[in-house]
Coordinates of C-alpha atoms and ligand atoms in Angstrom, one line a residue:
M18 CA 137.6 26.8 164.3
P19 CA 134.8 28.0 162.1
K20 CA 135.9 29.2 158.6
F21 CA 134.0 32.5 159.0
D22 CA 133.4 34.9 161.9
Y23 CA 130.1 36.2 160.3
L24 CA 127.5 34.9 158.0
I25 CA 125.5 37.8 156.5
V26 CA 122.3 37.1 154.7
G27 CA 121.5 39.7 152.1
A28 CA 123.8 41.8 150.0
G29 CA 121.8 45.0 150.0
F30 CA 122.8 48.1 151.9
A31 CA 122.2 46.5 155.3
G32 CA 124.3 43.4 154.6
S33 CA 127.0 45.0 152.5
V34 CA 127.7 47.8 154.9
C35 CA 128.0 45.4 157.8
A36 CA 130.3 43.1 155.7
R37 CA 132.7 46.0 155.0
V38 CA 132.9 47.3 158.5
L39 CA 133.5 43.9 159.9
A40 CA 136.1 43.0 157.2
D41 CA 137.9 46.3 157.8
A42 CA 138.2 45.2 161.5
G43 CA 139.8 41.9 160.4
K44 CA 136.7 39.6 160.6
R45 CA 136.1 36.9 158.0
V46 CA 132.8 37.4 156.4
R47 CA 130.6 35.1 154.2
L48 CA 128.0 37.2 152.4
I49 CA 125.1 35.4 150.7
D50 CA 122.1 36.6 148.6
Q51 CA 119.4 34.6 147.0
R52 CA 119.4 36.9 144.0
P53 CA 122.1 36.6 141.3
H54 CA 123.5 40.1 142.1
I55 CA 124.7 42.4 144.8
G56 CA 123.0 45.7 145.9
G57 CA 119.6 44.4 147.0
N58 CA 116.8 46.6 145.8
A59 CA 119.2 49.4 145.1
H60 CA 120.9 47.3 142.4
D61 CA 121.3 49.0 139.0
T62 CA 122.3 47.6 135.7
R63 CA 122.4 48.5 132.0
D64 CA 119.5 47.5 129.8
A65 CA 119.8 46.0 126.3
Q66 CA 120.3 49.4 124.9
G67 CA 123.0 50.4 127.4
L68 CA 121.0 52.7 129.6
L69 CA 121.6 52.5 133.3
I70 CA 118.3 51.5 134.9
H71 CA 117.1 50.5 138.4
P72 CA 115.3 47.1 138.0
Y73 CA 113.6 47.4 141.4
G74 CA 112.3 50.9 140.9
P75 CA 113.9 54.4 141.1
H76 CA 116.5 54.9 143.8
I77 CA 117.5 58.5 144.7
F78 CA 120.1 59.0 147.4
H79 CA 119.3 61.8 149.9
T80 CA 120.4 62.3 153.5
N81 CA 121.0 64.8 156.3
S82 CA 123.7 62.6 157.7
K83 CA 127.2 63.8 157.0
A84 CA 128.6 60.6 158.6
V85 CA 126.6 58.3 156.3
L86 CA 127.6 60.4 153.2
A87 CA 131.3 60.4 154.3
W88 CA 131.2 56.6 154.8
L89 CA 129.7 55.9 151.4
S90 CA 132.1 58.3 149.8
R91 CA 134.9 55.8 150.3
F92 CA 133.3 53.8 147.6
T93 CA 131.9 56.3 145.1
E94 CA 132.1 59.7 143.6
W95 CA 128.8 61.6 143.4
R96 CA 126.7 63.3 140.9
F97 CA 124.6 66.3 142.1
Y98 CA 121.0 65.5 141.4
E99 CA 117.8 67.0 143.0
H100 CA 114.8 64.9 142.2
R101 CA 111.6 66.6 141.0
V102 CA 108.2 65.1 140.6
L103 CA 105.1 66.3 138.8
A104 CA 101.6 64.9 139.5
Q105 CA 99.1 64.4 136.7
M106 CA 96.1 66.3 138.0
E107 CA 93.1 66.5 135.6
Q108 CA 94.6 68.2 132.5
Q109 CA 97.7 69.6 134.2
L110 CA 101.1 68.4 135.5
L111 CA 101.6 70.0 139.0
P112 CA 104.5 69.9 141.4
I113 CA 104.3 67.4 144.2
P114 CA 105.1 68.0 147.2
I115 CA 102.3 70.6 147.1
N116 CA 103.8 74.0 146.9
R117 CA 102.8 77.6 145.9
T118 CA 102.9 76.7 142.2
T119 CA 100.6 73.7 142.8
I120 CA 98.0 75.7 144.5
N121 CA 98.1 78.7 142.2
R122 CA 97.9 76.5 139.0
L123 CA 95.3 74.1 140.4
Y124 CA 92.9 76.9 141.5
G125 CA 93.8 79.6 139.0
L126 CA 95.2 81.9 141.7
S127 CA 98.2 84.1 142.0
L128 CA 98.9 83.9 145.8
S129 CA 102.1 85.0 147.5
G130 CA 103.8 82.6 149.9
D131 CA 102.1 84.2 152.9
E132 CA 98.7 84.0 151.1
V133 CA 99.3 80.3 150.4
Q134 CA 99.9 79.8 154.1
A135 CA 96.7 81.7 154.9
Y136 CA 94.8 79.6 152.3
L137 CA 96.1 76.4 153.8
D138 CA 95.2 77.6 157.3
S139 CA 91.6 78.2 156.0
V140 CA 91.2 74.8 154.5
R141 CA 93.1 72.5 156.8
E142 CA 91.3 70.3 159.3
P143 CA 93.3 70.4 162.5
R144 CA 93.8 67.0 164.0
E145 CA 95.4 66.1 167.3
P146 CA 97.1 63.7 167.7
L147 CA 98.3 62.9 164.2
Q148 CA 97.8 59.1 164.3
T149 CA 97.0 58.1 160.7
S150 CA 98.2 59.3 157.4
E151 CA 94.7 60.8 156.8
D152 CA 95.2 62.9 160.0
V153 CA 98.6 64.2 158.6
V154 CA 97.3 65.2 155.2
L155 CA 94.0 66.8 156.4
N156 CA 95.8 68.6 159.1
S157 CA 98.2 70.2 156.6
V158 CA 96.2 70.7 153.4
G159 CA 92.5 70.0 154.0
R160 CA 90.1 67.7 152.2
D161 CA 90.2 68.8 148.6
L162 CA 94.0 68.6 148.2
C163 CA 94.0 65.4 150.2
D164 CA 91.4 63.7 147.9
K165 CA 93.1 65.0 144.8
F166 CA 96.8 64.2 145.5
F167 CA 96.8 61.6 148.3
R168 CA 93.8 59.4 148.7
G169 CA 93.8 57.8 145.2
Y170 CA 97.6 57.3 145.1
T171 CA 97.6 55.8 148.6
R172 CA 94.7 53.4 147.8
K173 CA 96.6 52.3 144.7
Q174 CA 100.0 52.0 146.4
W175 CA 98.9 50.2 149.5
G176 CA 95.5 48.8 148.8
L177 CA 94.4 50.7 151.9
D178 CA 92.8 54.0 152.8
L179 CA 94.9 56.8 154.2
A180 CA 93.1 56.4 157.5
E181 CA 94.3 52.8 157.7
L182 CA 98.0 53.7 157.5
S183 CA 100.2 55.1 160.3
A184 CA 101.0 58.9 160.2
G185 CA 104.7 58.3 159.1
V186 CA 103.7 57.2 155.5
A187 CA 102.2 60.5 154.4
A188 CA 104.5 62.5 156.6
R189 CA 107.3 61.6 154.2
I190 CA 105.8 64.2 151.9
P191 CA 106.1 67.8 153.1
T192 CA 103.8 70.8 152.2
R193 CA 105.5 74.0 151.1
C194 CA 104.3 77.6 150.7
D195 CA 107.2 78.6 148.5
D196 CA 108.3 77.5 145.0
D197 CA 110.7 74.8 146.2
D198 CA 109.8 71.9 143.9
R199 CA 112.4 69.4 145.0
Y200 CA 110.9 66.1 146.1
F201 CA 113.3 65.8 149.0
S202 CA 114.3 68.4 151.5
D203 CA 117.5 66.8 152.7
T204 CA 120.9 68.7 152.8
Y205 CA 122.6 66.1 150.6
Q206 CA 120.9 64.9 147.4
L207 CA 123.2 63.0 145.2
M208 CA 123.5 59.9 142.9
P209 CA 126.5 57.6 142.9
A210 CA 128.4 58.8 139.8
Q211 CA 128.9 55.3 138.3
G212 CA 125.8 53.9 139.8
Y213 CA 124.8 51.8 142.8
T214 CA 126.2 48.5 141.7
A215 CA 129.6 50.0 141.1
M216 CA 129.5 51.5 144.6
F217 CA 128.6 48.0 146.1
E218 CA 131.4 46.3 144.0
R219 CA 134.0 48.6 145.6
M220 CA 132.4 48.3 149.1
L221 CA 132.6 44.5 148.9
D222 CA 136.0 44.3 147.2
H223 CA 137.9 43.1 150.3
P224 CA 140.0 40.0 150.8
L225 CA 138.1 39.0 153.9
I226 CA 134.6 39.1 152.2
S227 CA 133.5 36.0 150.4
I228 CA 130.4 36.4 148.3
E229 CA 128.0 33.7 147.3
L230 CA 125.1 34.8 145.0
A231 CA 122.0 32.8 144.1
T232 CA 122.2 31.2 147.5
D233 CA 119.2 31.0 149.7
F234 CA 119.8 31.0 153.5
R235 CA 117.1 28.4 154.0
R236 CA 119.3 26.0 151.9
I237 CA 122.6 26.6 153.7
K238 CA 121.6 27.3 157.2
A239 CA 122.1 23.7 158.5
D240 CA 125.7 23.7 157.4
S241 CA 126.5 27.3 158.3
D242 CA 129.4 27.4 160.8
A243 CA 129.9 31.1 161.3
Q244 CA 130.1 32.4 164.9
H245 CA 127.5 35.1 164.3
L246 CA 124.7 35.6 161.8
I247 CA 123.5 39.0 160.5
Y248 CA 120.1 38.6 158.8
T249 CA 118.7 41.3 156.5
G250 CA 115.7 39.5 155.0
P251 CA 112.1 39.5 156.2
I252 CA 112.0 38.8 159.9
D253 CA 108.9 36.7 159.8
A254 CA 110.5 34.4 157.2
Y255 CA 113.5 33.8 159.5
F256 CA 111.1 32.4 162.1
D257 CA 109.1 30.4 159.6
H258 CA 106.1 32.7 160.0
C259 CA 105.5 31.1 163.4
Y260 CA 103.1 33.9 164.5
G261 CA 101.7 34.4 161.0
R262 CA 102.8 36.4 158.0
L263 CA 103.8 40.0 158.4
P264 CA 102.1 42.0 155.5
Y265 CA 104.4 43.5 152.8
R266 CA 103.5 45.5 149.7
S267 CA 104.9 44.4 146.4
L268 CA 105.3 46.0 143.0
R269 CA 105.4 44.9 139.4
F270 CA 107.9 47.0 137.4
D271 CA 107.1 47.5 133.7
H272 CA 110.4 48.6 132.1
Q273 CA 110.3 50.0 128.6
H274 CA 112.9 51.4 126.2
L275 CA 111.8 54.1 123.7
P276 CA 114.4 54.1 120.9
D277 CA 113.2 57.3 119.2
V278 CA 112.4 59.4 122.2
A279 CA 115.2 61.6 123.5
Q280 CA 113.2 62.8 126.5
F281 CA 109.9 61.2 127.6
Q282 CA 108.9 63.6 130.4
A283 CA 110.1 66.9 131.9
V284 CA 111.2 65.5 135.3
G285 CA 112.5 62.3 136.8
T286 CA 109.2 61.1 137.9
V287 CA 105.5 61.8 137.1
N288 CA 103.0 60.6 139.7
Y289 CA 99.5 59.4 138.6
P290 CA 97.4 59.8 141.8
N291 CA 94.0 59.2 140.1
D292 CA 94.5 57.8 136.6
H293 CA 95.9 54.4 135.5
D294 CA 96.7 51.3 137.4
Y295 CA 100.3 52.4 137.9
T296 CA 101.4 55.0 140.5
R297 CA 104.3 56.6 138.7
I298 CA 106.6 56.7 135.7
T299 CA 110.3 57.3 136.1
E300 CA 112.7 58.2 133.3
F301 CA 116.2 57.1 134.3
K302 CA 118.2 59.6 132.2
H303 CA 117.1 62.4 134.6
L304 CA 118.5 60.4 137.5
T305 CA 121.7 59.2 136.0
G306 CA 122.6 62.1 133.7
Q307 CA 123.3 59.6 130.9
R308 CA 123.1 60.8 127.3
A309 CA 121.7 58.6 124.6
A310 CA 119.5 58.8 121.6
G311 CA 116.6 56.9 123.2
T312 CA 115.3 56.7 126.7
S313 CA 114.3 54.1 129.3
I314 CA 111.3 54.4 131.6
V315 CA 109.6 52.3 134.3
R316 CA 106.0 52.1 135.4
E317 CA 105.3 50.8 138.9
Y318 CA 102.2 48.7 139.5
P319 CA 101.5 48.0 143.2
Q320 CA 100.4 44.5 144.1
A321 CA 99.8 42.3 147.1
E322 CA 101.8 39.3 145.9
G323 CA 105.4 39.1 144.9
D324 CA 108.8 40.2 146.4
P325 CA 108.3 42.1 149.7
F326 CA 109.3 45.7 148.9
Y327 CA 107.5 47.7 151.6
P328 CA 106.6 47.0 155.2
I329 CA 103.1 48.3 155.7
P330 CA 103.1 50.7 158.6
R331 CA 99.9 50.3 160.7
P332 CA 99.3 49.5 164.3
E333 CA 98.3 45.8 164.0
N334 CA 101.4 45.1 161.8
E335 CA 103.6 46.8 164.4
T336 CA 102.1 44.6 167.1
L337 CA 102.9 41.5 165.2
Y338 CA 106.4 42.7 164.3
K339 CA 107.0 43.3 168.1
R340 CA 106.3 39.7 168.8
Y341 CA 108.9 38.7 166.2
Q342 CA 111.3 41.3 167.5
A343 CA 111.0 39.7 171.0
L344 CA 112.0 36.4 169.5
A345 CA 114.9 38.1 167.7
D346 CA 116.1 39.7 170.9
S347 CA 116.3 36.3 172.5
L348 CA 119.0 35.1 170.0
P349 CA 122.4 36.5 171.1
K350 CA 124.2 35.1 168.1
V351 CA 121.9 36.6 165.5
S352 CA 121.5 40.3 164.5
F353 CA 118.5 41.6 162.5
V354 CA 119.2 44.8 160.5
G355 CA 117.5 46.2 157.4
R356 CA 114.2 47.4 156.0
L357 CA 112.6 43.9 156.1
A358 CA 114.4 42.6 159.1
Q359 CA 113.4 45.6 161.2
Y360 CA 110.0 46.1 159.4
R361 CA 110.7 49.8 159.1
Y362 CA 109.9 52.0 156.1
Y363 CA 113.5 53.1 155.9
N364 CA 115.3 54.9 153.1
M365 CA 118.8 53.9 152.0
D366 CA 120.6 56.3 154.3
Q367 CA 118.7 55.1 157.3
I368 CA 119.7 51.6 156.5
V369 CA 123.3 52.6 156.2
A370 CA 123.1 54.3 159.6
A371 CA 121.4 51.2 161.2
A372 CA 124.0 48.9 159.6
L373 CA 127.0 51.0 160.8
K374 CA 125.5 51.0 164.3
T375 CA 124.9 47.2 164.3
A376 CA 128.4 46.3 162.9
N377 CA 130.2 48.7 165.2
Q378 CA 128.3 47.3 168.3
L379 CA 129.4 43.8 167.3
L380 CA 133.0 45.0 167.3
E381 CA 132.8 46.4 170.8
P382 CA 134.6 44.3 173.4
Q383 CA 132.1 42.1 175.3
A384 CA 131.5 43.1 178.9
Ligands
FAD426 P1 117.2 44.9 150.5 O1 117.8 45.9 149.6 O2 115.9 44.3 150.3 O3 118.3 43.7 150.7 C1 118.0 42.5 151.3 C2 118.6 41.4 150.6 O4 118.4 40.2 151.3 C3 117.9 41.2 149.2 O5 118.9 41.3 148.2 C4 117.3 39.7 149.3 O6 117.5 39.0 148.1 C5 118.2 39.1 150.4 N1 117.5 38.0 151.1 C6 116.3 38.0 151.7 N2 116.0 36.8 152.2 C7 117.1 36.0 151.8 C8 117.4 34.6 152.0 N3 116.5 33.8 152.7 N4 118.5 34.1 151.6 C9 119.4 34.9 150.9 N5 119.2 36.2 150.7 C10 118.0 36.8 151.1 N6 115.4 54.6 149.4 C11 116.0 55.8 149.2 O7 116.7 56.2 150.1 N7 115.7 56.5 148.1 C12 114.8 56.1 147.1 O8 114.6 56.8 146.1 C13 114.2 54.8 147.3 N8 113.4 54.4 146.4 C14 112.8 53.1 146.5 C15 112.0 52.7 145.5 C16 111.4 51.4 145.7 C17 110.4 50.9 144.6 C18 111.7 50.6 146.8 C19 111.0 49.3 147.0 C20 112.5 51.1 147.8 C21 113.1 52.3 147.7 N9 114.0 52.8 148.6 C22 114.6 54.1 148.5 C23 114.3 52.1 149.8 C24 115.6 51.2 149.7 O9 115.4 50.3 148.6 C25 115.9 50.5 151.0 O10 116.0 51.4 152.0 C26 117.2 49.7 150.9 O11 117.5 49.2 149.7 C27 117.0 48.6 151.9 O12 118.2 47.8 152.0 P2 118.2 46.4 152.8 O13 119.6 45.9 152.7 O14 117.6 46.6 154.1 O15 117.2 45.5 152.0
UDP427 N1 101.8 59.9 148.4 C1 100.6 60.3 147.8 N2 100.7 61.0 146.6 C2 101.9 61.3 146.0 C3 103.1 60.9 146.6 C4 103.0 60.2 147.8 O1 99.6 60.0 148.3 O2 101.8 61.9 144.9 C5 101.8 59.1 149.6 C6 101.5 57.7 149.4 O3 100.8 57.1 150.4 C7 103.0 57.1 149.3 C8 103.6 57.9 150.4 O4 103.0 59.2 150.3 O5 103.0 55.7 149.5 C9 105.1 58.0 150.4 O6 105.5 58.5 149.2 P1 107.0 58.2 148.7 O7 107.1 58.9 147.3 O8 108.0 58.6 149.7 O9 107.0 56.7 148.4 P2 108.1 55.7 147.9 O10 109.1 56.4 147.1 O11 108.8 55.1 149.2 O12 107.3 54.6 147.2

């Protein structure tokens, strides 16, 4: 009899949520990750000065799903936190998503909410259907705001023009006519009170979950004797890139501690759509609520090579992904779940929902 019921590759949200659901149902789980830590890209840790930082970039939890929030709440308390972002625009710092304040300050106006709506209606370029990210932005705010806030940022972040990316990328950012300056619109906006890694530690603290870190699936797959595999890494790597490589976007993170600066910037993140090689600077104290004499920040430099952080949503990539997905569907003893395994630009809560679904389906009695 095999020693484990499930081998799970990847200890990020996708793998860890599956591990816990299956272990709670009495299944024996072997969870591996090639990295030396749990949590995947949501992993957090203390830097040399004791500040809680996110090594793989800022992670803010937000969801509309009560079920996802309730499930995660088994493993963490929460800290109320609504993320706010300013964009450096010429000599000003202006709210992004674009709202009434952004437009009034940028153009030296004092429009009411209704007048902002009328202004946007006068400058927008209606597009139908909304296929690309350029369609989405021009359709909502017109060319000047598009070029100022979106075109340069997108070129930096993806190495592509807005017109080369699917609509869903820019559609993540709403446009508002009121003064709401929160980055996200979700009902629940929270941070795990003791951090993400502490939440993962509790999630994985189960006698039926055995964790092996610094363990690459490619090294152990020949001797893996689990009955079923859950794979949360890049789907094309699983199939040895047999149809060619799926494109991913990577980032270089430049972390810095400023010992003599109590607060570096007014909000959690400042975006730089047009200046500098980096896209944004995040100051972690805003996110974590931690108090300290100094502060820790991170700059994000997008790049083509390196760890795969983002799937790149555009039609030709989706076509290639579908070919891998067809291969995946032909393997009854392997499940693919996660941002890289499903090649979807998913947030953490969407990954939790997908993993809960996958694990619960595996527990259903077979017909
Ligand atoms: P991952 O976290 O990538 O976990 C997959 C794991 O599999 C990795 O740890 C990897 O090491 C392991 N693995 C891969 N291949 C192998 C192998 N061959 N052998 C062993 N292990 C392997 N979401 C939000 O909701 N809010 C945010 O604010 C937010 N900010 C983000 C900022 C950045 C810069 C990035 C990149 C993402 C952000 N996200 C955010 C998205 C969030 O990180 C993901 O939705 C989530 O972490 C994906 O979880 P996952 O388990 O699918 O993948
Ligand atoms: N975006 C932009 N300007 C901004 C913020 C976002 O052009 O100031 C576009 C850009 O293409 C970006 C996408 O909207 O990649 C999604 O932004 P989000 O902040 O959700 O990206 P993430 O946090 O996932 O990197």
